[in-house]
Amino acid sequence: MTYIDKPSISNVIKFDELNVAKVDQLKVMLNTGTDIYQGACKKRGSTLKDEYRKVAGVAYMDPKDMAKLGVGNWDSVLVKSDWGAVVVYSAHSRDAPHEGMIFIPKGPWANVIVSNETYCCSDPTYKGIEATVEKSDKEVLLMADLMKEVYQKYTKKVKEVD
Amino acid sequence: MGYEEPVTDYDKIVENCTCAFCGSNCDDLDCLVKDNHVVAVRHACRLGASKIMEDEDQRLKVPMMRNENGELVEVEWETALDAAAELIANSVRPLFYGWSETSIEAMKPGLELTELVGAVIDNQATICHGPTVQAVQNVGYPLMTLGEVKNRADMVVYTGSNPMNAHPRHLSRYTTFPKGWFRKRGRYDRTLVTWDPKYSDTAKLSDIWIPFEENGDYEFVNAIRAVLKGKKLKKDVIAGIPTEDIYELTEKMKNTQFGALFFGLGLTHTLSKQRNIDIAIQLVQDLNKYTKWVLLPMRGHFNVNGFNIFMSYEMGFPYGVDFCRGYPRYMIGETTTIDLLNRKEADVFLVIAADPGAHFPSGANMHLVDIPVIQIDIHWGPTTELADIVLPGTFIGVETAGTSYRMDSVPLNMKKAIDPPETCREDEWIVTELLNRVKKIKEASK
């Protein structure tokens, strides 16, 4: 096939880095945008599959930031901003170093935490959002489950019947 | 990824297909077809190939509607179209969003329908290059075609975009690598510059990488403009870049023969929005006092530019056009999709060839929970999870021929390579059917 299941990421995190102080919560700047793996998976249409979660439900972080939090590749992290909170995988960024910045490819996961404020310019603020990252033990949700949990469009009616 | 054997088992090759992915619209793809399926694509990038060799499992093949348990169930075309037409005809403030991944031919009945019901019509520019269009209205558009860049450019600047991820063949087909008439040695005759806070995949290929700080784009471009105008910079470091580097870069930009600036969503999605583009366009205008410079926005979808051109030609406004008063109105921040959803104004949402579930902030999408959503698309995506009526369309550029506009506003014909699934209908047919049905309902109620 012309694609791979998830981005190939080299594991370069050293947990015993000397100058890194461990923290529980990390203040970061969140950027979202496209990424070749996300684009290929989304437009092929494989959005219900585990593959989409692996390419869009992931926060690409600087290895030093990951060492500070004590997370490795494909561990769950909770990213919170003023607009919401979502559990995504953490992974080593191919564009490192960029300490204090995380990148989540656009998709249902990033949507939960980006700002819908357009400042009357039609365009929501998808980049440069203040957020915090912390370790999480929750599993990253698949697309359909995430949409159900976030929007609850058709689950509400079922609850009313009960 | 290991080595893959070339595909030799195919019935025919359909040559020179146009890719239906990004704004580069590469029109040299060869599709290898066997049993009415594309089994391989030649010349396409990873993105184009993945889209053309689609995921059959998630293809929408039959019209669907929600039953009383909230599950999507298969219905007849007649039922689904009637229900959708009923919703549109009885709505007060319908919003028709999408259009960027369909052909100009489908937009035509779409616009007629919009006028008939007094809806708002908008496309993906509203969440990507909308600020660019506003900036173009503010300060102008020093545009070129990509062929000029290929033949002439000796300096190519990418800012706020990462074409190696979003437009993978942009560098190799149009700007940096190809041999041009005046650039006989291709890549060796050109300087590739990236201005990006991140060491992106494009920056890794570049000769010069300017890592200005986050949200520092306006300040940085302003500094270059000051230097161009002969001013002396007073600070040592501007937007994270030492001033001597800014002087050096400005000198290089002045001394090129033909420069091209490409900018992407890194500029439009940060807080300064259209002001970033204003200043980038003004920089290009200033540079033209010394040498030839041009610029081009890196448009995302293959026909997002087409919608803007189509609407500007037909109605005088590029996107976010409101017909509720019977004549076209355009007011950024008022008649644009995200603002309409944020204010919870729309009461029916028709989405065609777009995926707001995947691309709108959830704060805006929350309104889609309260209103009926009609989806016309080819794959089961995040929006399908929010859709009440699903109408399966066909794949423009592979299953249906059509017209699209490349990012530099060159119209291209998109060929048909295979036949669509029997139960699917062309976008143009679906929109025309909706139009006819809404007309009937309106006439009956008179």
Coordinates of C-alpha atoms in Angstrom, one line a residue:
Chain A
M1 CA 0.0 0.0 0.0
T2 CA 1.0 3.6 -0.4
Y3 CA 0.6 4.5 3.3
I4 CA 1.6 3.2 6.7
D5 CA -0.6 2.8 9.7
K6 CA 1.0 5.4 11.9
P7 CA 3.8 7.9 11.5
S8 CA 7.2 6.4 12.1
I9 CA 8.7 8.1 15.1
S10 CA 12.1 7.5 16.5
N11 CA 12.2 7.0 20.2
V12 CA 14.8 9.5 21.4
I13 CA 13.5 10.5 24.8
K14 CA 15.9 10.1 27.6
F15 CA 14.0 9.9 30.9
D16 CA 17.2 10.4 32.9
E17 CA 18.1 13.7 31.3
L18 CA 20.1 15.6 33.9
N19 CA 18.8 19.1 33.5
V20 CA 15.1 18.2 33.3
A21 CA 13.0 18.8 36.3
K22 CA 9.9 16.7 36.4
V23 CA 6.5 18.5 36.4
D24 CA 2.9 17.3 36.6
Q25 CA 1.5 19.9 34.3
L26 CA 3.2 21.7 31.5
K27 CA 2.2 25.1 30.1
V28 CA 2.5 25.0 26.3
M29 CA 1.4 26.8 23.2
L30 CA -0.9 24.7 21.0
N31 CA -0.7 24.8 17.3
T32 CA -2.9 22.8 14.9
G33 CA -2.7 22.4 11.2
T34 CA -2.3 19.8 8.6
D35 CA 0.2 17.0 8.5
I36 CA 0.9 14.6 5.7
Y37 CA -0.2 11.5 7.6
Q38 CA -3.4 13.1 8.8
G39 CA -4.2 14.4 5.3
A40 CA -3.6 11.1 3.6
C41 CA -5.7 9.2 6.2
K42 CA -8.5 11.7 6.3
K43 CA -9.0 12.1 2.5
R44 CA -8.7 8.3 1.9
G45 CA -11.7 8.2 4.1
S46 CA -10.4 5.9 6.9
T47 CA -11.7 8.1 9.7
L48 CA -13.5 5.4 11.7
K49 CA -10.4 3.3 12.0
D50 CA -7.7 3.1 14.6
E51 CA -5.3 4.5 12.0
Y52 CA -7.0 8.0 12.1
R53 CA -6.7 8.1 15.9
K54 CA -3.0 7.4 15.5
V55 CA -2.4 10.2 13.0
A56 CA -4.8 12.9 14.2
G57 CA -5.4 12.1 17.9
V58 CA -1.7 12.8 18.7
A59 CA 0.2 15.7 20.2
Y60 CA 3.6 16.1 18.7
M61 CA 5.9 17.3 21.5
D62 CA 9.4 18.3 22.0
P63 CA 11.4 15.3 23.5
K64 CA 12.5 17.5 26.4
D65 CA 8.9 18.4 27.3
M66 CA 8.0 14.7 27.1
A67 CA 10.9 13.9 29.5
K68 CA 9.6 16.6 31.9
L69 CA 6.2 15.0 32.0
G70 CA 7.6 11.5 32.0
V71 CA 5.7 10.3 29.0
G72 CA 6.9 8.2 26.0
N73 CA 5.7 7.8 22.5
W74 CA 2.0 6.7 22.3
D75 CA 1.3 7.4 26.0
S76 CA -1.9 9.2 26.7
V77 CA -1.8 12.9 27.7
L78 CA -4.6 15.2 28.6
V79 CA -4.5 18.6 26.8
K80 CA -6.6 21.3 28.3
S81 CA -7.4 24.8 27.1
D82 CA -10.0 27.4 27.8
W83 CA -12.3 25.8 25.3
G84 CA -12.1 22.2 26.4
A85 CA -10.0 19.1 27.3
V86 CA -9.1 16.1 25.2
V87 CA -7.0 13.0 25.7
V88 CA -4.5 12.4 22.9
Y89 CA -1.4 10.3 22.4
S90 CA 2.0 12.0 22.9
A91 CA 4.7 11.5 20.3
H92 CA 8.1 12.9 19.6
S93 CA 7.9 15.7 17.0
R94 CA 9.8 15.4 13.8
D95 CA 10.4 19.1 13.8
A96 CA 12.0 19.2 17.3
P97 CA 13.4 21.2 19.0
H98 CA 10.4 23.4 19.8
E99 CA 10.2 23.4 23.6
G100 CA 7.0 24.8 25.0
M101 CA 5.0 24.2 21.8
I102 CA 2.9 21.2 20.9
F103 CA 1.3 20.4 17.5
I104 CA -1.9 18.4 17.1
P105 CA -2.9 17.8 13.5
K106 CA -6.4 19.1 12.6
G107 CA -9.2 16.7 13.3
P108 CA -12.0 16.0 15.8
W109 CA -9.5 15.8 18.7
A110 CA -7.8 19.2 18.0
N111 CA -11.3 20.8 17.5
V112 CA -12.2 20.2 21.1
I113 CA -9.5 22.5 22.4
V114 CA -9.1 25.2 19.7
S115 CA -10.8 28.5 19.9
N116 CA -14.0 29.2 17.9
E117 CA -13.5 32.9 18.4
T118 CA -13.2 34.6 15.0
Y119 CA -12.7 38.2 16.2
C120 CA -15.1 39.1 13.3
C121 CA -12.6 37.8 10.8
S122 CA -14.5 34.6 9.8
D123 CA -11.5 32.5 10.7
P124 CA -11.3 30.7 14.0
T125 CA -8.0 30.9 15.9
Y126 CA -6.5 27.5 15.2
K127 CA -3.0 28.4 16.2
G128 CA -1.2 29.9 19.1
I129 CA -3.5 28.8 21.8
E130 CA -2.4 28.6 25.5
A131 CA -2.9 25.1 26.8
T132 CA -1.7 22.7 29.5
V133 CA -0.5 19.1 29.1
E134 CA -0.6 16.5 31.8
K135 CA -0.2 12.7 31.9
S136 CA -3.4 10.7 31.7
D137 CA -4.3 7.1 32.1
K138 CA -7.4 7.3 29.9
E139 CA -7.5 5.7 26.5
V140 CA -7.6 8.0 23.4
L141 CA -11.1 7.7 21.9
L142 CA -11.8 6.5 18.4
M143 CA -13.4 9.1 16.1
A144 CA -17.0 7.9 16.4
D145 CA -16.8 7.5 20.2
L146 CA -15.2 11.0 20.5
M147 CA -18.0 12.6 18.4
K148 CA -20.6 10.8 20.5
E149 CA -19.0 12.0 23.8
V150 CA -18.3 15.6 22.7
Y151 CA -21.6 16.4 20.9
Q152 CA -24.1 13.8 22.2
K153 CA -26.4 14.6 19.3
Y154 CA -28.2 11.3 19.2
T155 CA -27.4 10.0 22.7
K156 CA -29.5 12.7 24.4
K157 CA -32.7 11.3 22.9
V158 CA -32.0 7.8 24.2
K159 CA -31.4 9.1 27.7
E160 CA -34.8 10.9 27.6
V161 CA -36.5 7.6 26.9
D162 CA -34.8 6.0 29.9
Chain B
M1 CA 7.7 1.3 4.3
G2 CA 9.4 -1.4 2.4
Y3 CA 9.9 -1.8 -1.3
E4 CA 6.7 -2.4 -3.3
E5 CA 6.5 -4.2 -6.6
P6 CA 5.2 -2.1 -9.4
V7 CA 1.6 -2.8 -10.3
T8 CA 1.5 -4.7 -13.6
D9 CA -1.9 -6.3 -13.4
Y10 CA -4.3 -3.7 -14.9
D11 CA -6.7 -3.3 -17.8
K12 CA -6.0 0.2 -19.0
I13 CA -4.2 3.4 -18.1
V14 CA -6.1 6.6 -18.0
E15 CA -3.5 9.3 -18.7
N16 CA -3.3 12.9 -17.6
C17 CA -5.9 12.8 -14.9
T18 CA -6.1 15.9 -12.6
C19 CA -5.5 15.2 -8.9
A20 CA -8.4 16.1 -6.6
F21 CA -6.6 16.8 -3.5
C22 CA -4.7 20.1 -2.9
G23 CA -4.6 23.4 -4.7
S24 CA -1.7 22.3 -6.8
N25 CA -4.1 20.3 -9.0
C26 CA -1.3 18.2 -10.6
D27 CA -2.7 17.3 -14.0
D28 CA -0.3 14.6 -15.0
L29 CA -1.5 11.6 -13.1
D30 CA -1.9 8.3 -14.7
C31 CA -4.5 6.0 -13.2
L32 CA -4.1 2.3 -13.6
V33 CA -7.6 0.8 -13.8
K34 CA -8.7 -2.8 -13.3
D35 CA -12.4 -3.9 -13.1
N36 CA -13.6 -0.4 -12.7
H37 CA -11.2 0.2 -9.7
V38 CA -8.1 2.4 -9.6
V39 CA -5.4 -0.1 -8.5
A40 CA -2.4 2.3 -8.8
V41 CA -1.6 5.9 -9.5
R42 CA 1.5 7.1 -11.2
H43 CA 3.1 10.5 -10.5
A44 CA 0.8 11.3 -7.6
C45 CA 2.2 12.2 -4.1
R46 CA 1.2 10.3 -1.0
L47 CA -1.8 12.6 -0.5
G48 CA -3.1 12.3 -4.0
A49 CA -2.5 8.6 -4.3
S50 CA -4.2 8.0 -0.9
K51 CA -7.3 9.9 -2.0
I52 CA -7.6 8.4 -5.4
M53 CA -7.1 4.8 -4.1
E54 CA -9.8 5.5 -1.6
D55 CA -11.0 3.4 1.4
E56 CA -13.8 1.4 0.0
D57 CA -15.0 0.3 3.5
Q58 CA -16.1 3.8 4.4
R59 CA -17.5 4.8 1.1
L60 CA -21.0 6.2 1.4
K61 CA -23.0 4.2 -1.2
V62 CA -26.7 4.6 -0.3
P63 CA -28.8 7.5 0.9
M64 CA -29.4 7.3 4.7
M65 CA -31.6 9.0 7.3
R66 CA -31.8 8.8 11.1
N67 CA -34.5 6.5 12.5
E68 CA -36.2 7.1 15.9
N69 CA -33.2 5.6 17.7
G70 CA -30.8 8.0 16.1
E71 CA -29.2 5.4 13.9
L72 CA -28.5 6.0 10.2
V73 CA -30.6 3.6 8.1
E74 CA -30.7 3.1 4.3
V75 CA -33.6 4.8 2.5
E76 CA -34.7 5.4 -1.1
W77 CA -33.3 8.3 -3.0
E78 CA -36.8 9.7 -3.4
T79 CA -37.4 9.7 0.4
A80 CA -34.1 11.2 1.3
L81 CA -34.3 14.0 -1.3
D82 CA -37.9 14.8 -0.4
A83 CA -37.0 15.0 3.3
A84 CA -34.0 17.2 2.5
A85 CA -36.0 19.5 0.2
E86 CA -38.7 19.8 2.9
L87 CA -36.2 20.9 5.5
I88 CA -34.6 23.5 3.2
A89 CA -37.9 24.9 1.9
N90 CA -39.3 25.3 5.4
S91 CA -36.2 26.8 7.0
V92 CA -35.7 30.5 7.9
R93 CA -31.9 30.8 7.8
P94 CA -30.4 27.9 5.9
L95 CA -26.6 27.7 5.5
F96 CA -25.0 25.9 2.6
Y97 CA -21.4 25.2 3.4
G98 CA -18.7 23.3 1.5
W99 CA -18.3 23.2 -2.3
S100 CA -14.5 23.2 -2.4
E101 CA -14.2 19.6 -3.2
T102 CA -16.8 19.5 -5.9
S103 CA -16.9 20.9 -9.4
I104 CA -17.9 24.3 -10.7
E105 CA -20.8 22.5 -12.5
A106 CA -22.3 21.5 -9.1
M107 CA -22.0 25.0 -7.7
K108 CA -24.2 26.4 -10.4
P109 CA -27.5 24.8 -9.3
G110 CA -26.3 25.3 -5.7
L111 CA -26.2 29.0 -6.2
E112 CA -29.6 29.0 -7.8
L113 CA -31.0 27.1 -4.8
T114 CA -29.3 29.6 -2.4
E115 CA -31.0 32.5 -4.2
L116 CA -34.4 30.7 -4.2
V117 CA -34.5 30.1 -0.5
G118 CA -32.5 33.1 0.6
A119 CA -29.7 31.1 2.2
V120 CA -26.1 31.8 3.1
I121 CA -23.6 30.1 0.8
D122 CA -20.0 29.7 2.0
N123 CA -17.0 27.6 1.4
Q124 CA -13.9 26.4 3.2
A125 CA -12.1 29.7 2.5
T126 CA -14.1 30.9 5.5
I127 CA -11.8 28.8 7.8
C128 CA -8.6 28.9 5.8
H129 CA -7.7 31.7 3.4
G130 CA -10.7 34.0 4.3
P131 CA -8.3 36.6 5.8
T132 CA -6.2 36.4 2.6
V133 CA -9.3 37.3 0.5
Q134 CA -9.9 40.3 2.9
A135 CA -6.3 41.4 2.6
V136 CA -6.4 41.1 -1.2
Q137 CA -9.5 43.4 -1.0
N138 CA -7.5 45.8 1.3
V139 CA -4.2 46.0 -0.6
G140 CA -4.2 44.2 -3.9
Y141 CA -3.0 40.9 -5.3
P142 CA 0.4 40.8 -7.1
L143 CA -0.3 37.4 -8.6
M144 CA 1.3 35.1 -11.2
T145 CA 0.8 31.7 -12.6
L146 CA 2.9 28.8 -11.3
G147 CA 4.5 28.4 -14.8
E148 CA 6.2 31.8 -14.4
V149 CA 7.7 30.7 -11.1
K150 CA 8.9 27.5 -12.7
N151 CA 10.6 29.3 -15.6
R152 CA 11.9 32.4 -13.9
A153 CA 12.1 32.3 -10.1
D154 CA 15.5 32.3 -8.5
M155 CA 14.2 32.9 -5.0
V156 CA 11.3 31.0 -3.5
V157 CA 10.0 31.9 0.0
Y158 CA 7.5 29.8 1.9
T159 CA 6.0 31.3 5.0
G160 CA 3.4 29.9 7.4
S161 CA 3.0 26.9 5.2
N162 CA 4.6 23.5 5.0
P163 CA 4.2 22.3 1.4
M164 CA 6.2 19.1 2.0
N165 CA 3.2 18.1 4.2
A166 CA 0.3 19.9 2.6
H167 CA 1.2 20.3 -1.1
P168 CA 3.9 17.7 -1.5
R169 CA 4.5 18.2 -5.3
H170 CA 4.5 22.0 -5.1
L171 CA 8.2 22.2 -4.9
S172 CA 9.0 19.4 -7.3
R173 CA 6.4 20.3 -10.0
Y174 CA 6.1 24.1 -9.9
T175 CA 8.6 26.1 -7.8
T176 CA 12.0 24.8 -6.7
F177 CA 13.2 21.6 -8.4
P178 CA 12.0 21.7 -12.0
K179 CA 14.3 23.0 -14.7
G180 CA 12.8 26.2 -16.2
W181 CA 13.5 28.3 -19.3
F182 CA 15.7 30.8 -17.4
R183 CA 16.7 28.3 -14.6
K184 CA 18.4 25.6 -16.6
R185 CA 19.9 23.8 -13.6
G186 CA 16.6 23.7 -11.6
R187 CA 17.2 23.5 -7.9
Y188 CA 20.8 24.8 -8.2
D189 CA 19.7 28.0 -9.7
R190 CA 17.2 28.8 -7.0
T191 CA 17.4 29.8 -3.4
L192 CA 14.7 28.2 -1.2
V193 CA 13.8 30.2 1.9
T194 CA 11.4 29.2 4.7
W195 CA 10.1 31.6 7.4
D196 CA 8.6 29.4 10.0
P197 CA 8.9 29.1 13.8
K198 CA 9.1 25.3 13.4
Y199 CA 11.9 23.4 11.7
S200 CA 9.3 22.0 9.4
D201 CA 9.8 19.4 6.6
T202 CA 10.1 22.2 4.1
A203 CA 12.6 24.1 6.3
K204 CA 14.8 21.0 6.3
L205 CA 15.1 21.3 2.5
S206 CA 15.7 25.0 2.5
D207 CA 18.9 27.0 1.9
I208 CA 17.8 29.6 4.5
W209 CA 15.5 29.0 7.4
I210 CA 14.3 32.0 9.4
P211 CA 12.8 30.8 12.7
F212 CA 10.9 33.9 13.9
E213 CA 9.1 33.5 17.1
E214 CA 5.4 32.4 17.4
N215 CA 3.0 35.2 16.4
G216 CA 6.1 37.2 15.3
D217 CA 5.3 37.2 11.6
Y218 CA 3.9 40.7 11.5
E219 CA 6.8 42.3 13.3
F220 CA 9.3 40.4 11.2
V221 CA 7.8 41.4 7.9
N222 CA 7.5 44.9 9.1
A223 CA 11.2 45.0 9.9
I224 CA 12.1 43.9 6.4
R225 CA 9.9 46.6 5.0
A226 CA 11.6 49.2 7.2
V227 CA 15.0 48.0 6.0
L228 CA 13.8 48.2 2.4
K229 CA 12.7 51.8 2.9
G230 CA 16.2 52.7 4.1
K231 CA 15.3 52.9 7.8
K232 CA 17.7 51.7 10.5
L233 CA 16.4 49.1 12.9
K234 CA 16.7 50.2 16.6
K235 CA 16.4 46.8 18.3
D236 CA 19.1 44.1 18.3
V237 CA 16.7 41.3 18.0
I238 CA 13.3 41.5 16.2
A239 CA 10.7 38.7 16.5
G240 CA 13.5 36.4 17.7
I241 CA 15.8 37.2 14.7
P242 CA 19.0 39.2 15.1
T243 CA 18.9 42.5 13.1
E244 CA 22.0 41.7 11.0
D245 CA 20.3 38.6 9.7
I246 CA 17.3 40.7 8.7
Y247 CA 19.6 43.2 6.8
E248 CA 21.3 40.2 5.1
L249 CA 18.0 38.6 4.1
T250 CA 16.6 41.9 2.8
E251 CA 19.7 42.4 0.7
K252 CA 19.4 39.0 -0.8
M253 CA 15.7 39.5 -1.5
K254 CA 16.5 42.8 -3.3
N255 CA 19.2 41.2 -5.4
T256 CA 17.2 38.4 -6.9
Q257 CA 15.9 38.5 -10.5
F258 CA 12.5 37.0 -9.8
G259 CA 11.2 36.2 -6.4
A260 CA 8.0 34.3 -5.4
L261 CA 6.5 34.4 -1.9
F262 CA 4.1 31.6 -0.9
F263 CA 2.1 31.9 2.3
G264 CA -0.2 29.5 4.1
L265 CA -2.4 29.2 7.1
G266 CA 0.3 30.0 9.5
L267 CA -0.3 33.6 8.7
T268 CA -4.1 33.5 8.6
H269 CA -4.8 31.4 11.7
T270 CA -2.9 33.5 14.2
L271 CA -4.2 36.5 16.0
S272 CA -3.3 39.2 13.5
K273 CA -5.3 37.3 10.8
Q274 CA -5.7 39.4 7.7
R275 CA -3.2 42.1 8.9
N276 CA -0.4 39.5 8.5
I277 CA -1.4 39.1 4.8
D278 CA -1.8 42.8 4.4
I279 CA 1.8 43.3 5.4
A280 CA 3.1 40.4 3.3
I281 CA 1.4 41.8 0.2
Q282 CA 2.8 45.2 0.9
L283 CA 6.2 43.7 1.3
V284 CA 5.9 42.3 -2.2
Q285 CA 4.8 45.7 -3.5
D286 CA 7.8 47.3 -1.8
L287 CA 10.2 44.7 -3.2
N288 CA 8.9 45.5 -6.7
K289 CA 10.7 48.9 -6.5
Y290 CA 13.9 46.9 -6.7
T291 CA 13.1 43.7 -8.6
K292 CA 10.3 41.5 -9.7
W293 CA 8.4 39.8 -6.8
V294 CA 5.1 38.0 -6.8
L295 CA 3.0 36.1 -4.2
L296 CA 0.5 33.4 -4.0
P297 CA -1.6 31.9 -1.2
M298 CA -1.2 28.1 -0.8
R299 CA -4.8 27.1 -1.3
G300 CA -5.8 23.9 0.4
H301 CA -8.6 22.1 -1.5
F302 CA -8.4 21.5 -5.3
N303 CA -11.4 23.8 -5.9
V304 CA -11.5 26.2 -3.0
N305 CA -10.2 28.9 -5.3
G306 CA -12.8 27.9 -7.9
F307 CA -15.6 28.7 -5.5
N308 CA -14.2 32.1 -4.7
I309 CA -13.7 32.8 -8.4
F310 CA -17.2 31.5 -9.3
M311 CA -18.9 33.5 -6.6
S312 CA -16.9 36.7 -7.4
Y313 CA -17.9 36.3 -11.0
E314 CA -21.5 35.6 -10.4
M315 CA -22.3 37.6 -7.3
G316 CA -19.4 40.0 -6.8
F317 CA -18.4 38.5 -3.5
P318 CA -15.9 35.7 -2.9
Y319 CA -17.5 33.7 0.0
G320 CA -19.9 34.0 2.9
V321 CA -22.7 35.5 0.6
D322 CA -26.0 36.0 2.3
F323 CA -29.3 36.1 0.2
C324 CA -31.8 36.5 3.0
R325 CA -32.8 39.9 1.8
G326 CA -33.2 38.8 -1.7
Y327 CA -29.9 40.3 -3.0
P328 CA -26.3 39.2 -2.3
R329 CA -24.7 40.6 0.9
Y330 CA -21.3 39.9 2.2
M331 CA -20.1 40.9 5.7
I332 CA -17.1 39.3 7.3
G333 CA -17.9 38.2 10.8
E334 CA -21.7 38.3 10.1
T335 CA -22.5 36.2 7.1
T336 CA -19.7 33.7 7.5
T337 CA -20.2 30.1 8.6
I338 CA -18.3 30.1 11.9
D339 CA -19.9 33.3 13.1
L340 CA -23.4 32.1 12.1
L341 CA -22.8 28.9 14.1
N342 CA -21.3 30.7 17.0
R343 CA -24.4 32.9 17.2
K344 CA -26.6 29.8 16.8
E345 CA -28.4 31.5 13.8
A346 CA -28.5 28.8 11.1
D347 CA -31.5 26.5 11.3
V348 CA -30.6 24.0 8.5
F349 CA -27.1 23.2 7.6
L350 CA -26.4 21.6 4.2
V351 CA -22.8 20.5 3.9
I352 CA -21.5 19.4 0.5
A353 CA -18.0 18.0 -0.1
A354 CA -16.7 19.3 3.2
D355 CA -16.1 18.0 6.7
P356 CA -17.0 20.5 9.4
G357 CA -17.0 17.7 12.0
A358 CA -13.2 17.3 11.4
H359 CA -12.3 20.9 10.8
F360 CA -14.6 23.3 12.8
P361 CA -13.8 24.1 16.4
S362 CA -16.3 22.2 18.6
G363 CA -17.6 25.4 20.0
A364 CA -19.0 26.2 16.5
N365 CA -20.0 22.6 15.8
M366 CA -22.1 22.5 19.0
H367 CA -24.9 24.3 17.1
L368 CA -25.0 21.4 14.6
V369 CA -26.3 19.3 17.5
D370 CA -29.5 21.4 17.6
I371 CA -30.3 21.7 13.9
P372 CA -30.8 19.3 11.1
V373 CA -27.7 18.6 9.0
I374 CA -27.8 17.4 5.4
Q375 CA -24.6 15.9 4.2
I376 CA -23.5 15.3 0.5
D377 CA -20.2 13.5 0.6
I378 CA -18.4 10.4 -0.5
H379 CA -17.0 9.0 2.7
W380 CA -18.3 8.3 6.2
G381 CA -16.5 11.0 8.1
P382 CA -16.8 12.9 11.4
T383 CA -19.6 15.0 9.9
T384 CA -21.7 11.8 9.2
E385 CA -21.8 11.3 13.0
L386 CA -23.7 14.6 13.2
A387 CA -25.7 14.3 9.9
D388 CA -29.5 13.6 9.8
I389 CA -29.7 13.0 6.0
V390 CA -26.8 11.6 4.1
L391 CA -26.7 11.8 0.3
P392 CA -23.8 9.9 -1.4
G393 CA -22.1 11.9 -4.1
T394 CA -19.4 10.8 -6.6
F395 CA -15.7 11.5 -6.7
I396 CA -14.9 14.5 -8.9
G397 CA -11.7 13.8 -10.9
V398 CA -12.0 10.0 -10.7
E399 CA -15.6 9.1 -11.2
T400 CA -17.1 12.3 -12.6
A401 CA -15.5 14.9 -14.9
G402 CA -15.7 18.5 -13.9
T403 CA -13.9 21.9 -13.8
S404 CA -11.7 23.1 -11.1
Y405 CA -9.4 26.1 -10.5
R406 CA -5.8 25.7 -9.5
M407 CA -4.4 27.9 -6.7
D408 CA -3.1 30.4 -9.3
S409 CA -6.6 30.6 -10.8
V410 CA -5.9 28.5 -13.9
P411 CA -9.1 26.5 -14.7
L412 CA -8.5 22.8 -15.4
N413 CA -10.7 20.0 -16.7
M414 CA -10.8 17.0 -14.4
K415 CA -11.1 13.7 -16.3
K416 CA -13.2 10.8 -15.5
A417 CA -11.3 7.5 -15.0
I418 CA -13.8 5.0 -13.7
D419 CA -17.6 4.7 -13.4
P420 CA -19.2 5.7 -10.0
P421 CA -20.9 3.0 -7.9
E422 CA -24.4 2.4 -9.2
T423 CA -26.3 3.8 -6.2
C424 CA -24.4 7.0 -6.0
R425 CA -25.3 10.2 -7.9
E426 CA -23.3 13.1 -9.1
D427 CA -23.2 16.2 -6.9
E428 CA -24.6 18.2 -9.7
W429 CA -27.6 15.9 -10.1
I430 CA -28.2 15.9 -6.3
V431 CA -28.2 19.6 -6.0
T432 CA -30.4 20.0 -9.1
E433 CA -32.9 17.5 -7.7
L434 CA -33.0 19.4 -4.4
L435 CA -33.5 22.7 -6.4
N436 CA -36.4 21.2 -8.4
R437 CA -38.1 19.8 -5.3
V438 CA -37.7 23.0 -3.3
K439 CA -39.2 24.9 -6.3
K440 CA -42.2 22.5 -6.3
I441 CA -42.8 22.9 -2.5
K442 CA -42.5 26.7 -2.8
E443 CA -45.0 26.8 -5.7
A444 CA -47.4 24.5 -3.9
S445 CA -47.5 26.7 -0.8
K446 CA -48.2 29.9 -2.8

